[in-house]
mmCIF file of C-alpha atoms in Angstrom:
data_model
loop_
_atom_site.group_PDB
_atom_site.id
_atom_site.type_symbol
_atom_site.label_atom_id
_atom_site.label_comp_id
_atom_site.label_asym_id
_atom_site.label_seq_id
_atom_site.Cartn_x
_atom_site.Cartn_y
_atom_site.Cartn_z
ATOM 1 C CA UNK A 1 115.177 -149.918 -78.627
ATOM 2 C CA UNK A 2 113.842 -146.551 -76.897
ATOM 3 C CA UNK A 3 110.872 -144.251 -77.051
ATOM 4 C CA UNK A 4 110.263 -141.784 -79.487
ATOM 5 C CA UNK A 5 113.101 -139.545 -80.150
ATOM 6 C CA UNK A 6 111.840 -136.137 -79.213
ATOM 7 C CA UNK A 7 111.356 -138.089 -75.553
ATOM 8 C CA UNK A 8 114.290 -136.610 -73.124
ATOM 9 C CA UNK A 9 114.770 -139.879 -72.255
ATOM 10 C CA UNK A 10 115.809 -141.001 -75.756
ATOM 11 C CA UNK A 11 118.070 -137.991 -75.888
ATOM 12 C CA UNK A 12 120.440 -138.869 -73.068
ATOM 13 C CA UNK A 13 120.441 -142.515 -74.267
ATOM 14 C CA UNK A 14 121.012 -141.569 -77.598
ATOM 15 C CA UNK A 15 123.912 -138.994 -75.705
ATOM 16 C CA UNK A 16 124.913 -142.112 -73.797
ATOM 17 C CA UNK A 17 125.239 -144.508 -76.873
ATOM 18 C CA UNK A 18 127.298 -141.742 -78.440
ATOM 19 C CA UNK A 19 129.669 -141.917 -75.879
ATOM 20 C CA UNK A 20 130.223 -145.199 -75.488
ATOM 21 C CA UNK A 21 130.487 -146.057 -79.354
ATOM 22 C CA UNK A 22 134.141 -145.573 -79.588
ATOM 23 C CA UNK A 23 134.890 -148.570 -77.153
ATOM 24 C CA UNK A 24 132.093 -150.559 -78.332
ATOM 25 C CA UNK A 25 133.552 -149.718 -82.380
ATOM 26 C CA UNK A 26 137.219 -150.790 -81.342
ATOM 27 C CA UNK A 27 135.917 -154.224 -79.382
ATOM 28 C CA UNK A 28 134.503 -154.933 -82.957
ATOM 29 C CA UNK A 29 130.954 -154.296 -81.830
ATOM 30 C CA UNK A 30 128.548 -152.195 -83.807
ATOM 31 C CA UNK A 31 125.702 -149.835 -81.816
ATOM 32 C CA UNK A 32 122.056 -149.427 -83.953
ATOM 33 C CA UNK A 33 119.091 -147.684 -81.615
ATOM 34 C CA UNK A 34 115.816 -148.169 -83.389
ATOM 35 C CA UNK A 35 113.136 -145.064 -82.411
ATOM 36 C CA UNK A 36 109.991 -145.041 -82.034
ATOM 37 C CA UNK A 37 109.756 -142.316 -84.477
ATOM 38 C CA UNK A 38 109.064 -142.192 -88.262
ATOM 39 C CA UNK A 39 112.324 -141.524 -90.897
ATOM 40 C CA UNK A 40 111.448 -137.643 -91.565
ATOM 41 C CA UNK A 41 111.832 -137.304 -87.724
ATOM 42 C CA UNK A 42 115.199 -139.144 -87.862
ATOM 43 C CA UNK A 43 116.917 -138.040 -90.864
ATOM 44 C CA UNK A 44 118.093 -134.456 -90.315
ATOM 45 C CA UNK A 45 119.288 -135.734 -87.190
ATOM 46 C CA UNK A 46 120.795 -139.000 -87.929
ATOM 47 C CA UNK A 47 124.615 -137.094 -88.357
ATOM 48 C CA UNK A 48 124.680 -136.342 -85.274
ATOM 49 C CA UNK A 49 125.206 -139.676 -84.032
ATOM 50 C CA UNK A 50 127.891 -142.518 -85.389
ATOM 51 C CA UNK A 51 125.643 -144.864 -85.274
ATOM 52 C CA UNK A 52 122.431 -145.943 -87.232
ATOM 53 C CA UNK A 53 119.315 -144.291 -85.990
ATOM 54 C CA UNK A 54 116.379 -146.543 -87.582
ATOM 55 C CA UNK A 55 112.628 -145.553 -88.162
ATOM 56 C CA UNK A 56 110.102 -147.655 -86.277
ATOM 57 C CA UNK A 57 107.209 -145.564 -86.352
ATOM 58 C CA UNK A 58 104.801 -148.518 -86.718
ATOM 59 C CA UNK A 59 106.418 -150.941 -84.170
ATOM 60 C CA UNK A 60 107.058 -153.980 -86.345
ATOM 61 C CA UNK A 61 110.559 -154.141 -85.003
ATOM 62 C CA UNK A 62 109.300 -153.292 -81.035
ATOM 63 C CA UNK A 63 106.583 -155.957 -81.672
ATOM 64 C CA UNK A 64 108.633 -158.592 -83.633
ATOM 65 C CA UNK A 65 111.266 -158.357 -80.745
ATOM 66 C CA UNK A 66 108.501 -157.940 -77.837
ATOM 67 C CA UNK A 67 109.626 -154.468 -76.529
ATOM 68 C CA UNK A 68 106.515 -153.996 -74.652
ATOM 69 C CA UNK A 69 105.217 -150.741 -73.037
ATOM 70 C CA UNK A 70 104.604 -150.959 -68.863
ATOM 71 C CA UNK A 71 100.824 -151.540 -68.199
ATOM 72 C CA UNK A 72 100.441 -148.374 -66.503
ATOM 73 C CA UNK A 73 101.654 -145.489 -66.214
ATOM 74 C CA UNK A 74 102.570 -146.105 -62.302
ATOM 75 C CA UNK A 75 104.246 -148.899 -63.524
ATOM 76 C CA UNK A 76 106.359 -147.235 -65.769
ATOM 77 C CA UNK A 77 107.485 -145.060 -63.103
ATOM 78 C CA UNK A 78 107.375 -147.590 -59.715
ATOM 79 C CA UNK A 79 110.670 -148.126 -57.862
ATOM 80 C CA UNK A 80 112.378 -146.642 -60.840
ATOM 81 C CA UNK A 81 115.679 -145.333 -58.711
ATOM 82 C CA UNK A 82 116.198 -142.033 -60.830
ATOM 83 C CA UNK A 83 112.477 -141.377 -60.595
ATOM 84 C CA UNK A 84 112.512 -141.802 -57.157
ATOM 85 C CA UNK A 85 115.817 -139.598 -56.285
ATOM 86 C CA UNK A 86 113.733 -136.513 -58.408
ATOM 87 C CA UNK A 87 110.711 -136.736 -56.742
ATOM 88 C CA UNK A 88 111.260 -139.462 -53.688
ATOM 89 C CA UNK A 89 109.027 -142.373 -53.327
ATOM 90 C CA UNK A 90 105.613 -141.355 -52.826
ATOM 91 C CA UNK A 91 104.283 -140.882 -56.345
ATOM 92 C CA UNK A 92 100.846 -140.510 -55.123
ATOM 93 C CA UNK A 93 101.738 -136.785 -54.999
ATOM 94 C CA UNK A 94 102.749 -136.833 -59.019
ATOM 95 C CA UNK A 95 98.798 -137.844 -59.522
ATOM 96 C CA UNK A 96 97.354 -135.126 -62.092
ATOM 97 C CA UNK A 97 100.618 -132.966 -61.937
ATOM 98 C CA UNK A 98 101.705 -131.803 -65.114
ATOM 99 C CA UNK A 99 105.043 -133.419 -64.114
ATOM 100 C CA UNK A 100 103.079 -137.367 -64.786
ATOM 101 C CA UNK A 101 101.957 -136.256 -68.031
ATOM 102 C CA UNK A 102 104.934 -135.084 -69.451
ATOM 103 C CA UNK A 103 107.280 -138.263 -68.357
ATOM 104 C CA UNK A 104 104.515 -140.660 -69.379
ATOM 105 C CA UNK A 105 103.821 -138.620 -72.473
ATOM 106 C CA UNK A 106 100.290 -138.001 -71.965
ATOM 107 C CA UNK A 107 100.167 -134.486 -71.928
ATOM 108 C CA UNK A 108 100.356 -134.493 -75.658
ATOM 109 C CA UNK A 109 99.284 -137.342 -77.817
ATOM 110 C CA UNK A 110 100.605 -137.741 -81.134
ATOM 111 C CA UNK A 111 99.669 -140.358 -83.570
ATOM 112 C CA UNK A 112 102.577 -143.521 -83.085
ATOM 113 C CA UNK A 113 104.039 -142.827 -79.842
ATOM 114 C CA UNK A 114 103.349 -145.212 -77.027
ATOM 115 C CA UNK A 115 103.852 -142.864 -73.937
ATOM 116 C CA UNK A 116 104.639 -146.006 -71.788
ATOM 117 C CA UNK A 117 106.996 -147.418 -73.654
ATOM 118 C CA UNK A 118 109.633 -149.378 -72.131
ATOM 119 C CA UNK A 119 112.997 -149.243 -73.831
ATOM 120 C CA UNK A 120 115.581 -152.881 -74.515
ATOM 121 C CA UNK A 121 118.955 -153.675 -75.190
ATOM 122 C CA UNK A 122 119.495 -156.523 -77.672
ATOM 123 C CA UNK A 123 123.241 -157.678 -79.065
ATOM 124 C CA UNK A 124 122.855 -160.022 -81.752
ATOM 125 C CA UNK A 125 126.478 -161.884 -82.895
ATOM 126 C CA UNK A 126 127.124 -161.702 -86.633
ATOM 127 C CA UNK A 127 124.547 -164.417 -87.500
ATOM 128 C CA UNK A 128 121.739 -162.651 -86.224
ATOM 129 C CA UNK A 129 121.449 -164.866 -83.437
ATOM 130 C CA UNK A 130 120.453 -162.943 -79.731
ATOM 131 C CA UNK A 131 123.296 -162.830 -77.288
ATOM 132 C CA UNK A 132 122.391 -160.400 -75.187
ATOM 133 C CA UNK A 133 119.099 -158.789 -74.203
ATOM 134 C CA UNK A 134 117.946 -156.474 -71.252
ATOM 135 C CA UNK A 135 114.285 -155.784 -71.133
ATOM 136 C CA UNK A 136 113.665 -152.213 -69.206
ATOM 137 C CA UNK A 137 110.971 -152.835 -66.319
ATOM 138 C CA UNK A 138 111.152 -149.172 -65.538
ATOM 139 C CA UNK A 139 111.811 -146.018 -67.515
ATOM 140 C CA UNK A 140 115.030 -145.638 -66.815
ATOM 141 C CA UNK A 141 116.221 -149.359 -66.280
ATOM 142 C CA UNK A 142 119.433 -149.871 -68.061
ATOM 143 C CA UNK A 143 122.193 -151.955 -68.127
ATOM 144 C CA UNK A 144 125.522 -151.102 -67.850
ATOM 145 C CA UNK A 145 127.536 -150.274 -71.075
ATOM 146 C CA UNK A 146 130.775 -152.146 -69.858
ATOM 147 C CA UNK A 147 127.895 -155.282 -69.085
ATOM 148 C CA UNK A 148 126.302 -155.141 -72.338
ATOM 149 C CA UNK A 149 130.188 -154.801 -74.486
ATOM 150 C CA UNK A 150 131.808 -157.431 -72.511
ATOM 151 C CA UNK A 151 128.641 -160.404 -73.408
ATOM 152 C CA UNK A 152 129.307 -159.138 -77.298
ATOM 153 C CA UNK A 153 133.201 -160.329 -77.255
#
């Protein structure tokens, strides 16, 4: 689950998920990112991926697997460790900057989007039954590929 796609966040997950579908395909595990975007945003892009980009413009998916978005946007961004190595620790100075708005997404609003949206990692087995999940408390709190492949053999 991640933000919307045109988020530059989504884009180097996507970039990452790209990369690390060839291992993930040859353990027998499958990769699917749902967006917080609607299907004519997706599909002119969806061949550039091997995986399956699906349309959640609406959150049923977000909700029904409670991907929440960070209660504020200080939140979003608090200890976050690539945050802080951009812009070090003190994000009282980001307060106003055009540099807030655009990673929280506020500087332009667009009907769907959730600018504090966090972003999960869920493997289900072949059932449909969860055997993995990592719930982002930052924006750019991920696991590790290798940790999320090796609980899906």
């Amino acid at each position: 689950f991640t933000r919307y796609y045109e988020c530059d966040l989504t884009q180097k997950l996507l970039a990452l998920l790209a990369a690390a579908y060839p291992g993930a395909k040859a353990m027998g595990c499958e990769i699917k990112a749902v967006v917080q975007s609607d299907i004519q945003t997706l599909a002119p892009v969806q061949g550039r991926y091997p995986f399956e980009l699906i349309a959640d413009k609406d959150r049923k998916l977000f909700d029904r697997c409670n991907v929440y978005e960070a209660d504020s946007a200080v939140n979003l961004i608090a200890g976050d460790k690539l945050f802080e190595s951009m812009v070090g620790k003190d994000i009282r100075r980001l307060i106003g900057t055009d540099l807030l708005n655009t990673i929280t997404g506020t500087a332009e609003t667009v009907e769907g989007r959730k600018p504090l949206q966090l972003c999960a990692f869920i493997g289900v087995d072949k059932d449909m039954r969860v055997i993995y999940s990592h719930y982002s408390r930052t924006l750019s709190d991920f696991p590790e590929i290798k940790e999320i492949i090796k609980a899906m053999i």
